[in-house]
Structures are given as structure tokens and as C-alpha cells.
């Protein structure tokens, strides 16, 4: 093998499908690669032929120019693949295995990994704890919106599907295990959702819809999903959620109409730093809106799960504070109400096997909930443009024809 095709960020609003080197068991220099990682040997790695790789809202933040991502960065952290090569240090993963790749890269050796905190591994990113494929400031591990991709620490990171034929039959569901299903579930779980809970989820994009599915799986009595986009709200209603259109004003009033009280037990932020205002301010970016609203409508003693992305560098921030990730939060309100907050990357391996079993045993249909839509790798620019325009779909790239996209 000598060639590879991949989706690369080429500047604000622009992605292109490019020719790129076939992976080797060594991290090479390239856009976004931390200099301290250049030349890093990966004998513990596996090379995958990509079965499915998804466009994520986190990718979209970079493509909009809202991060410090360098031009030429190969994108993609939601990867499912077939193992075609393994390094000499790989013992258990075998060629031919169909596997899910957690988006956060973890070594399995450091203190945080051993404590289950795989989203903040200490050894894979020289810059700071935590790493991911194809993402800005995450160490420079090459993204998986490509025909082939290298995965380090394969025995630790990869989740092998028990049966190849069954996996390929359910692949549109199983590809969500790399990120959005565990991430959404983590948002609901860390918000304290349990049997009989009422939960408000801000954002009806794929992560918000995955959080809603997670809340249902956890036994919530009422799942309310909020957004500005009617098509996405309709998608939430399609699997039994209540909805709130925040363009119509303060969500408290709409929540009261649904529940009889203007508050919920649990709140989830699936929007992140590009949030907009509510009501008359819905057309204006106001990055603290969702967090402040959640503190307002979550009952005292409740919790907020915050899987929505927040960054430390945003060139397009609405003011100088926002450009470095500083927001005007009503922390006093949160403190007065004794609210708990859980932020940061989802530790995917905490949840992915259990969620895989729920999929394989037909307890959940996550692909249907997020309207998974397969497209070819060459169609990625269209997928990015339509997703950025608010399409109520989860675009799944099919680089090698496993999904039959055309």
C-alpha cells in the first residue's frame, strides 16, 4: 500500500479531499503535529481500513475557522474500521477484526488511564492532558476521515465487535460508538439522569439527540430537547422527545407548559461555545447563554452534564474574553442552587462496550434517532456544507464502499 485519500481543512469554510500518505507505525511531521510527537514510534498500533467515519459538530467548529486549527489538518475522530496491519507490540487485536475507535486516544498506562479517565491521558499529547484524532491542539494524531488510519495502543483503545457479519449489518448504529453516543450518554449520565427524571437537553444536533436517547435508556420520565432549528426539533420528536423552540423566548415558560413546573431535575449542554441567545436574541451569538439558562432551569441540588465543546482559543469569538474561552457565567446562581457540573471530553471507554451491547441486542436505534446518512468520501465537502446549514442528519462517510454509499 502506498496511497491514501483523506478530508483536510483548507481554511475557514473550506474542506477538500486530498492525497495523503498511507499510515506508518511512526508519527510523521505534518499540519498540527506537536513537534515533540514527530518521530514517535507506534509498535503498539494498528492500521485500519476505514469502514465508516463521521462528520462531527466538533469538526465543524474547526471548519468554520473558530479554532486555531492549521490549514492542511486531516480531519476525523469518529472512526470505525477493519484491522489490516498490526505492529509488533500488538497481542490481542487481529487482522480482520472490525473495531470501534474511541475518539480520545489513551495509552492505558498512565495514572489517569488506570483510573478510567481516558479523555485526559497524560502520555499521548505533549501539550496537555487528552488527545484525539485529527483535532487541533490534540497532539497531531492524523484524522480518520480517510481511507486508512493509524490507531496507537491498539490493544487498549480498540473495541472489537464480536461478530463481523452482525457488525456490518448494524454498522450505522455501531459507528456512533466512537463519539456521539457515548458523549451524549455521558452528558445525561453525568447530569444525574435516572428512572423518573425530567431532563432538559440544550441542542438538537447529533450529540443532543444522542443525549436524549441516552436519557431514555437511563429511564427518564420526560426528555425535553431545545433548539432553534425546527427540522432538528422534529427529529427529536420522532423518537418521543418533547421539544422547546428557544427562538420563541425563555425556555422556562415552555418547560412549565410541558411539566407543570418551570424547572427540570437534570440539564445537558450539547451546544458549546457557539451558542446563540434566546427569544429576540436568537440571531446573536452569546456563548454563555446555554450554561446560564441551564443553571436557571435546573432544580436546586441538580446537576449539569456539559459535553458541548468549549475551547481556549477562538479567533471568531464575539469579544476578547470569548476569544480565550472566558465567559460571563452566573456562577453565583449555580453555587446558590448547589448545582454540580461535569465538563470535558467523554471517557468513551467507560461506556462504549455497554452501549455496543444495547445496540447488538436491539435495545436502542441510535442511527435512526440521529438520522445517519451515508455519503462517499468525495462527497465530504457537501456533507460539511449541509451540516453547517443545519441539516437534521448525521453524515457518515464511506471511504471504502462498506456502506454502499453513492
PDB file of N, CA, C and O in Angstrom, residues 272-276 285-291 310 318-319 322 326-327 329:
ATOM      1  N   UNK A 272     -22.349  24.098  23.379  1.00  0.00           N
ATOM      2  CA  UNK A 272     -20.969  24.550  23.452  1.00  0.00           C
ATOM      3  C   UNK A 272     -20.804  26.027  23.159  1.00  0.00           C
ATOM      4  O   UNK A 272     -21.741  26.821  23.245  1.00  0.00           O
ATOM      5  N   UNK A 273     -19.595  26.385  22.738  1.00  0.00           N
ATOM      6  CA  UNK A 273     -19.184  27.790  22.767  1.00  0.00           C
ATOM      7  C   UNK A 273     -19.771  28.650  21.651  1.00  0.00           C
ATOM      8  O   UNK A 273     -19.642  29.872  21.693  1.00  0.00           O
ATOM      9  N   UNK A 274     -20.406  28.048  20.659  1.00  0.00           N
ATOM     10  CA  UNK A 274     -21.030  28.862  19.607  1.00  0.00           C
ATOM     11  C   UNK A 274     -22.530  29.050  19.856  1.00  0.00           C
ATOM     12  O   UNK A 274     -23.305  29.268  18.917  1.00  0.00           O
ATOM     13  N   UNK A 275     -22.932  29.029  21.110  1.00  0.00           N
ATOM     14  CA  UNK A 275     -24.348  29.173  21.454  1.00  0.00           C
ATOM     15  C   UNK A 275     -24.889  30.547  21.045  1.00  0.00           C
ATOM     16  O   UNK A 275     -24.153  31.538  21.005  1.00  0.00           O
ATOM     17  N   UNK A 276     -26.191  30.563  20.783  1.00  0.00           N
ATOM     18  CA  UNK A 276     -26.876  31.819  20.472  1.00  0.00           C
ATOM     19  C   UNK A 276     -27.859  32.156  21.589  1.00  0.00           C
ATOM     20  O   UNK A 276     -28.166  31.336  22.449  1.00  0.00           O
ATOM     21  N   UNK A 285     -24.855  35.624  18.585  1.00  0.00           N
ATOM     22  CA  UNK A 285     -24.040  34.679  19.344  1.00  0.00           C
ATOM     23  C   UNK A 285     -23.834  35.194  20.760  1.00  0.00           C
ATOM     24  O   UNK A 285     -23.469  36.354  20.974  1.00  0.00           O
ATOM     25  N   UNK A 286     -24.098  34.319  21.710  1.00  0.00           N
ATOM     26  CA  UNK A 286     -23.972  34.666  23.134  1.00  0.00           C
ATOM     27  C   UNK A 286     -23.498  33.403  23.861  1.00  0.00           C
ATOM     28  O   UNK A 286     -24.309  32.612  24.339  1.00  0.00           O
ATOM     29  N   UNK A 287     -22.182  33.169  23.913  1.00  0.00           N
ATOM     30  CA  UNK A 287     -21.659  31.859  24.285  1.00  0.00           C
ATOM     31  C   UNK A 287     -21.994  31.365  25.682  1.00  0.00           C
ATOM     32  O   UNK A 287     -21.940  30.165  25.933  1.00  0.00           O
ATOM     33  N   UNK A 288     -22.372  32.249  26.586  1.00  0.00           N
ATOM     34  CA  UNK A 288     -22.710  31.797  27.941  1.00  0.00           C
ATOM     35  C   UNK A 288     -24.201  31.501  28.103  1.00  0.00           C
ATOM     36  O   UNK A 288     -24.630  31.043  29.171  1.00  0.00           O
ATOM     37  N   UNK A 289     -24.995  31.737  27.058  1.00  0.00           N
ATOM     38  CA  UNK A 289     -26.451  31.637  27.182  1.00  0.00           C
ATOM     39  C   UNK A 289     -26.904  30.282  27.685  1.00  0.00           C
ATOM     40  O   UNK A 289     -27.723  30.177  28.601  1.00  0.00           O
ATOM     41  N   UNK A 290     -26.411  29.214  27.070  1.00  0.00           N
ATOM     42  CA  UNK A 290     -26.893  27.875  27.411  1.00  0.00           C
ATOM     43  C   UNK A 290     -26.553  27.528  28.853  1.00  0.00           C
ATOM     44  O   UNK A 290     -27.399  27.038  29.610  1.00  0.00           O
ATOM     45  N   UNK A 291     -25.326  27.775  29.258  1.00  0.00           N
ATOM     46  CA  UNK A 291     -24.929  27.433  30.631  1.00  0.00           C
ATOM     47  C   UNK A 291     -25.728  28.225  31.649  1.00  0.00           C
ATOM     48  O   UNK A 291     -26.192  27.677  32.659  1.00  0.00           O
ATOM     49  N   UNK A 310     -16.132  23.490  24.554  1.00  0.00           N
ATOM     50  CA  UNK A 310     -15.620  24.833  24.861  1.00  0.00           C
ATOM     51  C   UNK A 310     -14.119  24.824  24.610  1.00  0.00           C
ATOM     52  O   UNK A 310     -13.450  23.814  24.843  1.00  0.00           O
ATOM     53  N   UNK A 318     -16.892  36.512  20.080  1.00  0.00           N
ATOM     54  CA  UNK A 318     -17.630  37.774  19.977  1.00  0.00           C
ATOM     55  C   UNK A 318     -16.931  38.926  20.684  1.00  0.00           C
ATOM     56  O   UNK A 318     -17.226  40.089  20.421  1.00  0.00           O
ATOM     57  N   UNK A 319     -16.014  38.631  21.588  1.00  0.00           N
ATOM     58  CA  UNK A 319     -15.237  39.684  22.255  1.00  0.00           C
ATOM     59  C   UNK A 319     -13.896  39.093  22.672  1.00  0.00           C
ATOM     60  O   UNK A 319     -13.628  37.897  22.476  1.00  0.00           O
ATOM     61  N   UNK A 322     -14.149  36.081  25.037  1.00  0.00           N
ATOM     62  CA  UNK A 322     -14.593  34.846  24.388  1.00  0.00           C
ATOM     63  C   UNK A 322     -13.488  34.226  23.545  1.00  0.00           C
ATOM     64  O   UNK A 322     -13.427  33.007  23.383  1.00  0.00           O
ATOM     65  N   UNK A 326     -13.171  32.757  27.923  1.00  0.00           N
ATOM     66  CA  UNK A 326     -13.714  33.328  29.153  1.00  0.00           C
ATOM     67  C   UNK A 326     -15.147  33.783  28.909  1.00  0.00           C
ATOM     68  O   UNK A 326     -15.404  34.603  28.017  1.00  0.00           O
ATOM     69  N   UNK A 327     -16.076  33.256  29.699  1.00  0.00           N
ATOM     70  CA  UNK A 327     -17.493  33.546  29.516  1.00  0.00           C
ATOM     71  C   UNK A 327     -18.074  34.189  30.766  1.00  0.00           C
ATOM     72  O   UNK A 327     -17.597  33.958  31.881  1.00  0.00           O
ATOM     73  N   UNK A 329     -20.381  33.809  33.158  1.00  0.00           N
ATOM     74  CA  UNK A 329     -21.267  32.820  33.770  1.00  0.00           C
ATOM     75  C   UNK A 329     -21.870  33.337  35.069  1.00  0.00           C
ATOM     76  O   UNK A 329     -21.204  34.043  35.834  1.00  0.00           O
TER      77      UNK A 329
END
